[in-house]
PDB file of C-alpha atoms in Angstrom:
ATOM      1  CA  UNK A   2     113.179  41.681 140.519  1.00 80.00           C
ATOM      2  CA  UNK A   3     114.098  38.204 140.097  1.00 83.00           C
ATOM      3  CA  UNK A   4     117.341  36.000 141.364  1.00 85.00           C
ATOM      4  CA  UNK A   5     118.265  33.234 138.405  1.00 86.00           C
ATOM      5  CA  UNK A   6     120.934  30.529 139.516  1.00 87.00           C
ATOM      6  CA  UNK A   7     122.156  29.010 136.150  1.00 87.00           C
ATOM      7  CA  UNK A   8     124.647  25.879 136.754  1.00 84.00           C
ATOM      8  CA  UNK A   9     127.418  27.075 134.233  1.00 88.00           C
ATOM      9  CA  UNK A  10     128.855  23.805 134.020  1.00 88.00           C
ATOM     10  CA  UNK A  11     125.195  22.519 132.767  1.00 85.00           C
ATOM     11  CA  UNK A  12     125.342  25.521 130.179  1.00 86.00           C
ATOM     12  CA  UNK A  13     128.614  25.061 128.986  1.00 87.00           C
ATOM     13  CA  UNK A  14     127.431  21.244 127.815  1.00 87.00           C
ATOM     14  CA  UNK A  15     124.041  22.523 126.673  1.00 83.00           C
ATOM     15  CA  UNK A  16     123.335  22.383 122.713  1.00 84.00           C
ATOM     16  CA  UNK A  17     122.097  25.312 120.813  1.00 86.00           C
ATOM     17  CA  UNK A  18     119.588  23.256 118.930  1.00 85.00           C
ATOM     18  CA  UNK A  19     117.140  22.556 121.572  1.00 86.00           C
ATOM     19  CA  UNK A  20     116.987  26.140 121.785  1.00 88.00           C
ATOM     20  CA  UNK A  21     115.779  26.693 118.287  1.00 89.00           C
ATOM     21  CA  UNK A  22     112.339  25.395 118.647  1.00 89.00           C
ATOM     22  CA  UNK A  23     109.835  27.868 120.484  1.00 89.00           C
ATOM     23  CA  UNK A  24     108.251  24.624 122.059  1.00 85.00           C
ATOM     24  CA  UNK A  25     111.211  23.562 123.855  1.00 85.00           C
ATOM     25  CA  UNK A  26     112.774  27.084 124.703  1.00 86.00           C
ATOM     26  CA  UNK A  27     110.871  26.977 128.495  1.00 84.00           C
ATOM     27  CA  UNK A  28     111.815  23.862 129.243  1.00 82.00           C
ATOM     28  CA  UNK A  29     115.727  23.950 127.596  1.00 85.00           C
ATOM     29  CA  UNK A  30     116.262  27.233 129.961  1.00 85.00           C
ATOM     30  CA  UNK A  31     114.736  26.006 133.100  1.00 83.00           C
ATOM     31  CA  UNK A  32     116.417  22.883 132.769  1.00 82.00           C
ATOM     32  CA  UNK A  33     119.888  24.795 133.411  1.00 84.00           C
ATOM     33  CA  UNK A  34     118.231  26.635 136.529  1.00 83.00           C
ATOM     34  CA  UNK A  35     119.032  25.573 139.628  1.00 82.00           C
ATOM     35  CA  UNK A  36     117.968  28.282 141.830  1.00 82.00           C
ATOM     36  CA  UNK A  37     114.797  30.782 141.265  1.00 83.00           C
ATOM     37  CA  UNK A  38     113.205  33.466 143.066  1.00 85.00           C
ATOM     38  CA  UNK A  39     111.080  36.563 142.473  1.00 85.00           C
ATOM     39  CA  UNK A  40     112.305  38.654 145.003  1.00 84.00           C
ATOM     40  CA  UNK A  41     110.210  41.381 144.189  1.00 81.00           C
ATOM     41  CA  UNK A  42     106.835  41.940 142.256  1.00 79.00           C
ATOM     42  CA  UNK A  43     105.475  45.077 142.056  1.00 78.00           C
ATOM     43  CA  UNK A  44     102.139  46.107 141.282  1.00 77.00           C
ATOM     44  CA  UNK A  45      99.778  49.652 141.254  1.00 78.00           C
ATOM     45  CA  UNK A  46      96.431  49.971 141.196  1.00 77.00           C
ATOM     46  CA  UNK A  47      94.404  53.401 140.226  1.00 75.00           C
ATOM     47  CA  UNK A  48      90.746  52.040 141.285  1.00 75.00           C
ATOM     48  CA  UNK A  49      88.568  48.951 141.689  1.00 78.00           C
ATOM     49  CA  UNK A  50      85.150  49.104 140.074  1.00 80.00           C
ATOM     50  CA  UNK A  51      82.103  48.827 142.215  1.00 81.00           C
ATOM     51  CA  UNK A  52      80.902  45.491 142.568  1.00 78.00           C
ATOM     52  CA  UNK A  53      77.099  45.432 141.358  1.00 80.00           C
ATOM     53  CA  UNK A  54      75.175  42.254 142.870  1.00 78.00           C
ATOM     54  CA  UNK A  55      71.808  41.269 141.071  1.00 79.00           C
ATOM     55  CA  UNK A  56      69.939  37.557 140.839  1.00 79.00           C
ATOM     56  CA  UNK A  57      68.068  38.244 144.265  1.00 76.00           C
ATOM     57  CA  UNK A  58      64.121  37.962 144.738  1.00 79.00           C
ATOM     58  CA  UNK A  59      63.596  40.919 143.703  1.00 83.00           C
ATOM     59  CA  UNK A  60      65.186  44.126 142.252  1.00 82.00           C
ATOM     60  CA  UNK A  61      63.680  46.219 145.432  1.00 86.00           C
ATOM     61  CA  UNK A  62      66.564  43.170 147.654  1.00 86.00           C
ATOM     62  CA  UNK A  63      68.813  43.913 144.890  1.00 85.00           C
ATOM     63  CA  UNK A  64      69.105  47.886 145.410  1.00 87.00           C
ATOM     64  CA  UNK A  65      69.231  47.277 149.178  1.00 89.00           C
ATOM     65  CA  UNK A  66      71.921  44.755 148.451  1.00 87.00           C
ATOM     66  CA  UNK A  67      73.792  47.290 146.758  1.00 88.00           C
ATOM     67  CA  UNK A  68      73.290  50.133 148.554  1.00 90.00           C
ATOM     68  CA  UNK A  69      75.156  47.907 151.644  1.00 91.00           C
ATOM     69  CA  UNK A  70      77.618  46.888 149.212  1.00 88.00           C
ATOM     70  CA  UNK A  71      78.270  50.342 147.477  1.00 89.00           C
ATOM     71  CA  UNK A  72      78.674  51.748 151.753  1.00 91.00           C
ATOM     72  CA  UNK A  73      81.010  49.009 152.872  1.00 89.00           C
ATOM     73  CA  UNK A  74      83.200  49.155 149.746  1.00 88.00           C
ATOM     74  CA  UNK A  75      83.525  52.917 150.069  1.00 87.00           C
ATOM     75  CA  UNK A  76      84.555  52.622 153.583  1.00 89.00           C
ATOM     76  CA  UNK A  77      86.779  50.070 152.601  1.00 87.00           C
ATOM     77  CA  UNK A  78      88.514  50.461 148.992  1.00 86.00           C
ATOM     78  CA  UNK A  79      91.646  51.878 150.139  1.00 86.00           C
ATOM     79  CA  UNK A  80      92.274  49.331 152.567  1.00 88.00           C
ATOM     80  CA  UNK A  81      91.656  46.863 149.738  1.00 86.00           C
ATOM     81  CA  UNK A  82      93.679  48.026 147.627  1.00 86.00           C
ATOM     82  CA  UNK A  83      96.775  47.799 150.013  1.00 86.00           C
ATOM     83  CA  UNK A  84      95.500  44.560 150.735  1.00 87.00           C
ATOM     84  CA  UNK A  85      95.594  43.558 147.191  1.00 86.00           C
ATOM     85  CA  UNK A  86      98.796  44.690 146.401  1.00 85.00           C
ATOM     86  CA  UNK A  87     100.468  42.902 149.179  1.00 85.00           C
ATOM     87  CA  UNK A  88      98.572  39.936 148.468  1.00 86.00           C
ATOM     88  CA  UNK A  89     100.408  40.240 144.721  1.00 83.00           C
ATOM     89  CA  UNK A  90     104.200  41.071 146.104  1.00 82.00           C
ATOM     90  CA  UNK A  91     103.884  38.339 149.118  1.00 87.00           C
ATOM     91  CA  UNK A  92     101.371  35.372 148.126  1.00 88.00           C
ATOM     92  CA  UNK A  93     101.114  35.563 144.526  1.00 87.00           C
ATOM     93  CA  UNK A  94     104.657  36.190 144.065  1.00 86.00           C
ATOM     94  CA  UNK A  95     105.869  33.303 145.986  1.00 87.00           C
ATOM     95  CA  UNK A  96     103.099  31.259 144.405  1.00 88.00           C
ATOM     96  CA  UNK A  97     104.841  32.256 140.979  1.00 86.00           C
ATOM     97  CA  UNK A  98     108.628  31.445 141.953  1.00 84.00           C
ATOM     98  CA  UNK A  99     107.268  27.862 143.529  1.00 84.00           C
ATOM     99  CA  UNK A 100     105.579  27.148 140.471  1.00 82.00           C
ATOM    100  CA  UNK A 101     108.514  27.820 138.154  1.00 78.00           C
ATOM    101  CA  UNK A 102     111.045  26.325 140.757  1.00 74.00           C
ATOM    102  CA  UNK A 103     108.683  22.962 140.390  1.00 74.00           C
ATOM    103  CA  UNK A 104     108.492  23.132 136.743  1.00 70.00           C
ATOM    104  CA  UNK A 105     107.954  19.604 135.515  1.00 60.00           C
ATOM    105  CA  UNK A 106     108.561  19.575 132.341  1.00 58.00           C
ATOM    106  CA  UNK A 107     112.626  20.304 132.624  1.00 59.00           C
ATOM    107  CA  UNK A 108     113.758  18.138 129.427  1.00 68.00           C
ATOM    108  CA  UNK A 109     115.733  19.944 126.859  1.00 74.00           C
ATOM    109  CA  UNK A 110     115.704  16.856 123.803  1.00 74.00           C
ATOM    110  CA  UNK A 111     117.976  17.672 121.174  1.00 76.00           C
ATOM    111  CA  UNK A 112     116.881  17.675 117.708  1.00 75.00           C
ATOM    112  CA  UNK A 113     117.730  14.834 115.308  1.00 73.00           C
ATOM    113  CA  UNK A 114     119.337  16.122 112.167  1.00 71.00           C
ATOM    114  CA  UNK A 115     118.808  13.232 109.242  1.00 70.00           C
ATOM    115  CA  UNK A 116     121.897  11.321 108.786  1.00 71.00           C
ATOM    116  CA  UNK A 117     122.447  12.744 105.331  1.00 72.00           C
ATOM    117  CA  UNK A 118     122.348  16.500 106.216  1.00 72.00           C
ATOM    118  CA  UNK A 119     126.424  17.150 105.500  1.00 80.00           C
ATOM    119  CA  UNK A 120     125.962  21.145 105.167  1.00 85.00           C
ATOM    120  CA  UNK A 121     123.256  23.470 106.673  1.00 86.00           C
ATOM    121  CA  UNK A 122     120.615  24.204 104.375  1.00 88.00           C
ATOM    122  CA  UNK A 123     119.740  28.153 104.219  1.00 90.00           C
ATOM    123  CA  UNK A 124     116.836  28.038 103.225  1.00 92.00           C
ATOM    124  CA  UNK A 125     115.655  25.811 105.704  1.00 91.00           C
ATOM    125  CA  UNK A 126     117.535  27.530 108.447  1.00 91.00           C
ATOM    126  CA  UNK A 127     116.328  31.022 107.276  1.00 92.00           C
ATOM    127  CA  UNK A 128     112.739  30.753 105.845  1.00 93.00           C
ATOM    128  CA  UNK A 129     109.450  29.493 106.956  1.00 93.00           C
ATOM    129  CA  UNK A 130     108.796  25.967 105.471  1.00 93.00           C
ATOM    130  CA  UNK A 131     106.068  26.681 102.435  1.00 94.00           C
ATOM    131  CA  UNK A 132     108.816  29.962 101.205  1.00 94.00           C
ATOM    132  CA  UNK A 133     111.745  27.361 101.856  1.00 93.00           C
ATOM    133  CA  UNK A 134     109.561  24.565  99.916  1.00 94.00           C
ATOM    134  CA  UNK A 135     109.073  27.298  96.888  1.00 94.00           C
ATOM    135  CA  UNK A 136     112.656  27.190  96.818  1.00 94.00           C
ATOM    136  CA  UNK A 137     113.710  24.208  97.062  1.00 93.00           C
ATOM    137  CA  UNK A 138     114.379  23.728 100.953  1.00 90.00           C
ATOM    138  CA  UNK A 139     112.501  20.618 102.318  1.00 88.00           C
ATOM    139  CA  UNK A 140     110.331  22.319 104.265  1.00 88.00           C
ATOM    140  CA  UNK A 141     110.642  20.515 107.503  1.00 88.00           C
ATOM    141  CA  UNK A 142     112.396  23.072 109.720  1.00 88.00           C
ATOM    142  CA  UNK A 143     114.970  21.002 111.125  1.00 88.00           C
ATOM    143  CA  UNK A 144     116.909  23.912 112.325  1.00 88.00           C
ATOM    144  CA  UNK A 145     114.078  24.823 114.630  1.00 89.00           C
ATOM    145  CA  UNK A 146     111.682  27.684 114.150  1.00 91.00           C
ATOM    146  CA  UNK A 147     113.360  30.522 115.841  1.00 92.00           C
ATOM    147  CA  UNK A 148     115.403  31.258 112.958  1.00 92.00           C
ATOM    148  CA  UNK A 149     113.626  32.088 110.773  1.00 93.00           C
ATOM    149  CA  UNK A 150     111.478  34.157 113.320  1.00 92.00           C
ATOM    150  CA  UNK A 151     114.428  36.197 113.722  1.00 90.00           C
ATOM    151  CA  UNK A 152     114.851  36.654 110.172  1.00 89.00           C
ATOM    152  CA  UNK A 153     111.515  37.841 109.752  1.00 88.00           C
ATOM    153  CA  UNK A 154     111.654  39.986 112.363  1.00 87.00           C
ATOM    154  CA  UNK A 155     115.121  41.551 111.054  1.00 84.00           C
ATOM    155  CA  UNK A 156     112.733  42.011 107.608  1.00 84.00           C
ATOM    156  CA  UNK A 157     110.384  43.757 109.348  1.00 84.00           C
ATOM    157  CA  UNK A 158     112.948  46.654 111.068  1.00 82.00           C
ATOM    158  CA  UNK A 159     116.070  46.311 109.660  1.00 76.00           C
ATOM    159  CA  UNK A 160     118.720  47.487 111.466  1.00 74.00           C
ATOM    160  CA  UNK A 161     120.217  50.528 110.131  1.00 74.00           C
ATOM    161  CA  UNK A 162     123.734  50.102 109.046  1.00 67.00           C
ATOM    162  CA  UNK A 163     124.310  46.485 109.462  1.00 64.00           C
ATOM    163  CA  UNK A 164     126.147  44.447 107.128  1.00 60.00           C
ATOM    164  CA  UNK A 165     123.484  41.544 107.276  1.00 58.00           C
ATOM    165  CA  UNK A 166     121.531  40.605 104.067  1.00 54.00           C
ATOM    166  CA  UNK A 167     119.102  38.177 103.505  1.00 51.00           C
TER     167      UNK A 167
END
């Protein structure tokens, strides 16, 4: 489970076009966030493979080596798997919500449209740059990247019913 504090006022002011561009989609999103937590991270283990040691002085020290190993880990895999998975919902999880909290890179730049660009170009917007290129787009994907991901995507499994054609 994870808390997400958004500043409205920040995404009320926020441009779509940053948000077109896969590069920029991290950083445009956490740069509205103003609070983040993972307040829960579950995790379920079914078994841990028996470590096998080898690389001793000889492979007589390497089967006693594993014979102590193979004892102590059957003693001890059920304890290490609890231990494990509260390692993931305590440590690692907080580990994960810090490092997204402290997210550096928090700049959402918005894209610069060329000063001549009066009406959005479909085939820009809609197709990848060599198809819109074929047809006449200029193949430069000012619009950003996602849309035509989308597009393809709605190519791929149409959704039965709708109204939308491309």
């Amino acid at each position: 489970a994870t808390f997400i504090g958004i500043d409205i006022n920040k995404l009320g002011e926020t441009a779509l076009g940053p948000f077109l561009f896969k590069d920029q989609i991290i950083s445009c999103f956490l740069s509205l966030v103003e609070s983040f937590e993972i307040t829960q991270l579950a995790m379920s283990l079914g078994e841990i493979l028996e470590p096998t040691i080898k690389g001793f002085i000889s492979d007589g020290i390497d089967g006693i080596v594993n014979d102590v190993v193979k004892a102590i880990f059957t003693m001890y895999e059920d304890s290490l798997l609890d231990a494990l998975i509260g390692i993931f919902d305590t440590t690692f999880r907080e580990e994960l919500s810090m490092l997204i909290r402290d997210y550096d890179d928090k700049d959402c730049i918005e894209p610069r449209l060329r000063d001549d660009m009066i009406y959005i170009d479909a085939r820009d917007l809609l197709l990848v740059p060599n198809e819109a290129k074929l047809i006449g787009g200029s193949a430069t994907s000012p619009y950003g990247d996602i849309p035509p991901l989308i597009k393809g995507f709605y190519d791929e499994f149409p959704v039965p019913g709708s109204l939308l054609f491309f």
